[in-house]
Every structure is written in C-alpha cells, then in structure tokens.
One Martini backbone bead per residue (centre of mass of N, CA, C, O) as a GRO file, in nm:
protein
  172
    1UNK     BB    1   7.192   3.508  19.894
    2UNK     BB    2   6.990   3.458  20.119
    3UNK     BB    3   7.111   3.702  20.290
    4UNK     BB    4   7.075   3.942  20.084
    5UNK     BB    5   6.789   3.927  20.091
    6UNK     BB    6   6.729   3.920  20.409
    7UNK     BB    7   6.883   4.227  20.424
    8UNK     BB    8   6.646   4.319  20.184
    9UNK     BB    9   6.383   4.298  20.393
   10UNK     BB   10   6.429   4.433  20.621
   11UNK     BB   11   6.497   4.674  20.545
   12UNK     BB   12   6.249   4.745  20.401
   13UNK     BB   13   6.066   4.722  20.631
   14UNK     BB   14   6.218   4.956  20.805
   15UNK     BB   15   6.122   5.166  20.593
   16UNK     BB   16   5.839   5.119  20.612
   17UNK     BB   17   5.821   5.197  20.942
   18UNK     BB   18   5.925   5.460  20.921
   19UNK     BB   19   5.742   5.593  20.713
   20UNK     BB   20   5.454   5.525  20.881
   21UNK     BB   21   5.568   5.684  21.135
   22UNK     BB   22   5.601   5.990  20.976
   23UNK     BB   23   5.312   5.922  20.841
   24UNK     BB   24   5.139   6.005  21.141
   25UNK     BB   25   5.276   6.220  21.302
   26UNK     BB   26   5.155   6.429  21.064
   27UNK     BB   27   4.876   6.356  21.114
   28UNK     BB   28   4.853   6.453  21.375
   29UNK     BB   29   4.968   6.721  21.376
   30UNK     BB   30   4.766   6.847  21.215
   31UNK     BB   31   4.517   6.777  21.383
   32UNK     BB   32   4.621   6.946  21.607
   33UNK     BB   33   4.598   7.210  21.471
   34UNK     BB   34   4.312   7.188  21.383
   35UNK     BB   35   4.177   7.211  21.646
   36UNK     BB   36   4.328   7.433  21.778
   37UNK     BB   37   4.207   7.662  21.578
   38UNK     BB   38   3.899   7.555  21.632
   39UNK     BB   39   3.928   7.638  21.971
   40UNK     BB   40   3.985   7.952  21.929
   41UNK     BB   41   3.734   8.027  21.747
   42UNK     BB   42   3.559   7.965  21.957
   43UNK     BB   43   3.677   8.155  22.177
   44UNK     BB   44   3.643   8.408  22.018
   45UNK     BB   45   3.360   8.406  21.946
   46UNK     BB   46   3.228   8.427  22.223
   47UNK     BB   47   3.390   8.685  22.314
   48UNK     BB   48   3.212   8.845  22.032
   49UNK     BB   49   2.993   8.815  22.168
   50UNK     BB   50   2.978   8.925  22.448
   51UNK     BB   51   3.075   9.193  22.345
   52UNK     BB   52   2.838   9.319  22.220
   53UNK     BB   53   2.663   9.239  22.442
   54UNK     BB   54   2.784   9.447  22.641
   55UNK     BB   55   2.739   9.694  22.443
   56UNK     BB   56   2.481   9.709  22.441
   57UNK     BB   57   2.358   9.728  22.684
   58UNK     BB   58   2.497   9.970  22.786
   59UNK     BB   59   2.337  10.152  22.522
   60UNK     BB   60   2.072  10.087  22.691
   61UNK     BB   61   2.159  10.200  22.957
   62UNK     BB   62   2.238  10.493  22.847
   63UNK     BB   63   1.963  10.567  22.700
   64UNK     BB   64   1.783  10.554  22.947
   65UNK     BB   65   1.577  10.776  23.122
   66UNK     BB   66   1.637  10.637  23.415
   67UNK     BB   67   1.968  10.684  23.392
   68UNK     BB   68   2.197  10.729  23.612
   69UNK     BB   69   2.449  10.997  23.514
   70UNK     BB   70   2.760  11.089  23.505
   71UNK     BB   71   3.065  11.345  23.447
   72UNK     BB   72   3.420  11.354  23.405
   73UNK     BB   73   3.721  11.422  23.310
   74UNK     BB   74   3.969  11.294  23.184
   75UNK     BB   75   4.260  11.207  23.313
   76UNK     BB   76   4.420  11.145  22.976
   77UNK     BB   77   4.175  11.323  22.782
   78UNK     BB   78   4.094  11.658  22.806
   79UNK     BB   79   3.827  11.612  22.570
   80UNK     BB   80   3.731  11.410  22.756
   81UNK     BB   81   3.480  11.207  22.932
   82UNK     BB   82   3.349  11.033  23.191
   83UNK     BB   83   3.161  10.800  23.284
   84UNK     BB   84   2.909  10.737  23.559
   85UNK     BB   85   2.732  10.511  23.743
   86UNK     BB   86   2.525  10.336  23.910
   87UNK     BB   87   2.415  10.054  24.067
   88UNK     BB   88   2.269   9.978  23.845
   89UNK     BB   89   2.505  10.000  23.578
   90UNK     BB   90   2.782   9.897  23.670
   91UNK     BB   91   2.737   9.633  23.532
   92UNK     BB   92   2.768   9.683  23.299
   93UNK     BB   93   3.058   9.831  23.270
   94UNK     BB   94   3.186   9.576  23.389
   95UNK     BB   95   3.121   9.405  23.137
   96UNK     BB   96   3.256   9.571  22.927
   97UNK     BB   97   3.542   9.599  23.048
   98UNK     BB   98   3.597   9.268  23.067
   99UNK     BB   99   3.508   9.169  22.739
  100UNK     BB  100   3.761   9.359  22.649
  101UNK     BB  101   3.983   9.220  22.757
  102UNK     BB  102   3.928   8.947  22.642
  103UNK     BB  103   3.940   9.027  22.378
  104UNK     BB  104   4.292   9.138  22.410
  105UNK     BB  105   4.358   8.840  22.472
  106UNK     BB  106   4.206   8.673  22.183
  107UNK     BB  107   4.329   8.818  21.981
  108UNK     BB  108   4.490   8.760  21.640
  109UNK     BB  109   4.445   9.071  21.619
  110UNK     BB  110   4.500   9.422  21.644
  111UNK     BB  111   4.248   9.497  21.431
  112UNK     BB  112   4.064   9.423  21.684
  113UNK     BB  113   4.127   9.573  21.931
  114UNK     BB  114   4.084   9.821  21.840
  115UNK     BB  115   3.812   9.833  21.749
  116UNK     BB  116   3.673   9.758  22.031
  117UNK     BB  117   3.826  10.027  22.146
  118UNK     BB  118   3.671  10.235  21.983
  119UNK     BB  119   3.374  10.110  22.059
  120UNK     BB  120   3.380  10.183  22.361
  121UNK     BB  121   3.487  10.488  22.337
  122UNK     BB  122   3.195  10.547  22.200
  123UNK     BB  123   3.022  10.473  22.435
  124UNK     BB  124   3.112  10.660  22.619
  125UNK     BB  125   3.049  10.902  22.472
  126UNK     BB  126   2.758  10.881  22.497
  127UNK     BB  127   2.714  10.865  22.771
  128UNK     BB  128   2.838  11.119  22.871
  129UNK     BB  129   2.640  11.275  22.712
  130UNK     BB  130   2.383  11.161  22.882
  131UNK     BB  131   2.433  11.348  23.127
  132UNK     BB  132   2.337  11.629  23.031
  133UNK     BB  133   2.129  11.442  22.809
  134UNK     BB  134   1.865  11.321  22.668
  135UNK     BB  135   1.881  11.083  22.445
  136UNK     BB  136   1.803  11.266  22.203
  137UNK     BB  137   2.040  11.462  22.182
  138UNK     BB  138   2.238  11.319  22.108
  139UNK     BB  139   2.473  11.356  21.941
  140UNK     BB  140   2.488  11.184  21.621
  141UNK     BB  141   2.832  11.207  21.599
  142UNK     BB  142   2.823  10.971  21.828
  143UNK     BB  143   2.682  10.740  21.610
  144UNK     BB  144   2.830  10.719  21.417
  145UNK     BB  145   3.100  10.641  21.527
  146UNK     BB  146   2.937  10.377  21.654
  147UNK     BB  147   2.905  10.245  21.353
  148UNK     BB  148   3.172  10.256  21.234
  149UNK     BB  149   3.308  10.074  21.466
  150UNK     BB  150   3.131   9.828  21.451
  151UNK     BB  151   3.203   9.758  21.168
  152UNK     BB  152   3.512   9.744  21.206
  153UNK     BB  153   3.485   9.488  21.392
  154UNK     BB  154   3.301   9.277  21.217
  155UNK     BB  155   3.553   9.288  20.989
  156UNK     BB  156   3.744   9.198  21.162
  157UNK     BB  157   3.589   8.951  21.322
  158UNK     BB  158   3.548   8.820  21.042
  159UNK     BB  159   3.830   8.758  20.955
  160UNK     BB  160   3.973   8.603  21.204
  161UNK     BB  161   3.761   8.357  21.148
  162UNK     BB  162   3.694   8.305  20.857
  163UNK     BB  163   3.510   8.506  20.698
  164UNK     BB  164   3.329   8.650  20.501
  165UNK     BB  165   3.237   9.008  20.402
  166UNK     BB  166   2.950   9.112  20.377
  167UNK     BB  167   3.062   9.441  20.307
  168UNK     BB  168   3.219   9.498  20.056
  169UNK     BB  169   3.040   9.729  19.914
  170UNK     BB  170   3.059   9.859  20.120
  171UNK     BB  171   3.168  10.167  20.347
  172UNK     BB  172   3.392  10.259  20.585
   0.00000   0.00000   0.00000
C-alpha cells in the first residue's frame, strides 16, 4: 500500500509539474506575440507619420510660388508628367520617395500600401502641374483626388492600427 501511494504522488506531482510548465510556456509564448503585434503597430504608426509628413511637406513645396520645377513626360504612363525640382526641393521628394518605400515594407495589408501609393501619384500629379502653372490655377480634381486618396489611406492606415473609423458616416 504504501509504494501505491508513493508512486500516485509522484505521478501527481509530476502532472502538476508538466501542467504547470505548459501552461507558463503558453503564457509567455502569448505575451511575446502581444508585445510583436505591440511593436509593429508601433513600428507602422511612426512609419504613417513620417509618411503624411513627408507628403504634406512635398505638396507645400510644390504650391510655393517661389519653387523652380519642370516636368518631362512620364516614362511608363504616356498621359502622365513627372515632376522634377531643382535643389530647395530635391530634399522633400526624396523624404517622400523613401518614406513610400518604408509604408511599402512596413505595411500589413496591401490596401494600405495602395492607398499610399495613389497619394504619392495625385501629390505628383499637383507638382507636375504646378510646373506650368502658378498654384493657384491647379485644376481642381487633382486636389480633389488628393483628398479622396489622402481619406483612403487614413481609413486603411487606421484599419491596419486596429483604430475606430472615425469616418464610417461620410461617403469615400
């Protein structure tokens, strides 16, 4: 009687040992996936920060009445211009080239880097405008899809963040 015993608290034991080191393993193993999704998000938000930033700067230099830019036809899509700015400018357009690249690489959903991607084009298409014309004459819908594009990437960058829609109500 006395080994039956001993050797049904060992056994007990070593369940309760087993159990408790599977379920600490589990517990760890979710806080390190919470903490990765924490630094990514963080890692995304930084990056969608740095990206609006660099594109407002872009489309305020490229409204400045004082900024020298041309534009030559784009090489892959025949109906469109590229713009090119002189040395004041150079800065904002590679900040915008490379902060798209960042959004390209950090982004967890390809309707976010889309999104992104139509800003970039509709701030281009305003420069490229603005070379033959003073900011003021900009035609309109080419602000206009910079607004549509600006909304789309806000509510995809706010999806992706796992934020609220703050816009569920207006029309996109």
């Amino acid at each position: 009687m006395n080994l039956a015993t001993s050797a049904t608290t060992a056994v007990v034991t070593l369940l309760g040992v087993i159990l408790g080191g599977w379920l600490t393993t589990r517990n760890q193993e979710r806080l390190w996936r919470r903490d990765h999704a924490r630094q990514w998000r963080d890692i995304r938000l930084s990056t969608y920060n740095e990206f609006v930033f660099a594109y407002r700067q872009y489309i305020a230099f490229a409204l400045d009445a004082d900024a020298i830019i041309s534009a030559s036809p784009h090489p892959y899509k025949p109906d469109e211009m590229m713009p090119y700015f002189d040395e004041a400018g150079r800065p904002y357009r590679e900040k915008l080239e490379a902060t798209i690249m960042a959004v390209r690489l950090v982004s967890a959903r390809r309707e976010t880097a889309d999104a992104a991607k139509e800003l970039v084009d509709s701030a281009r298409r305003i420069a490229a405008a603005r070379a033959t014309r003073t900011g003021q004459n900009v035609p309109t819908e080419f602000f206009d899809r910079m607004w549509q594009a600006q909304h789309k990437f806000m509510v995809s960058a706010r999806q992706e963040l796992g934020l609220s829609n703050i816009w569920q109500d207006t029309e996109e």
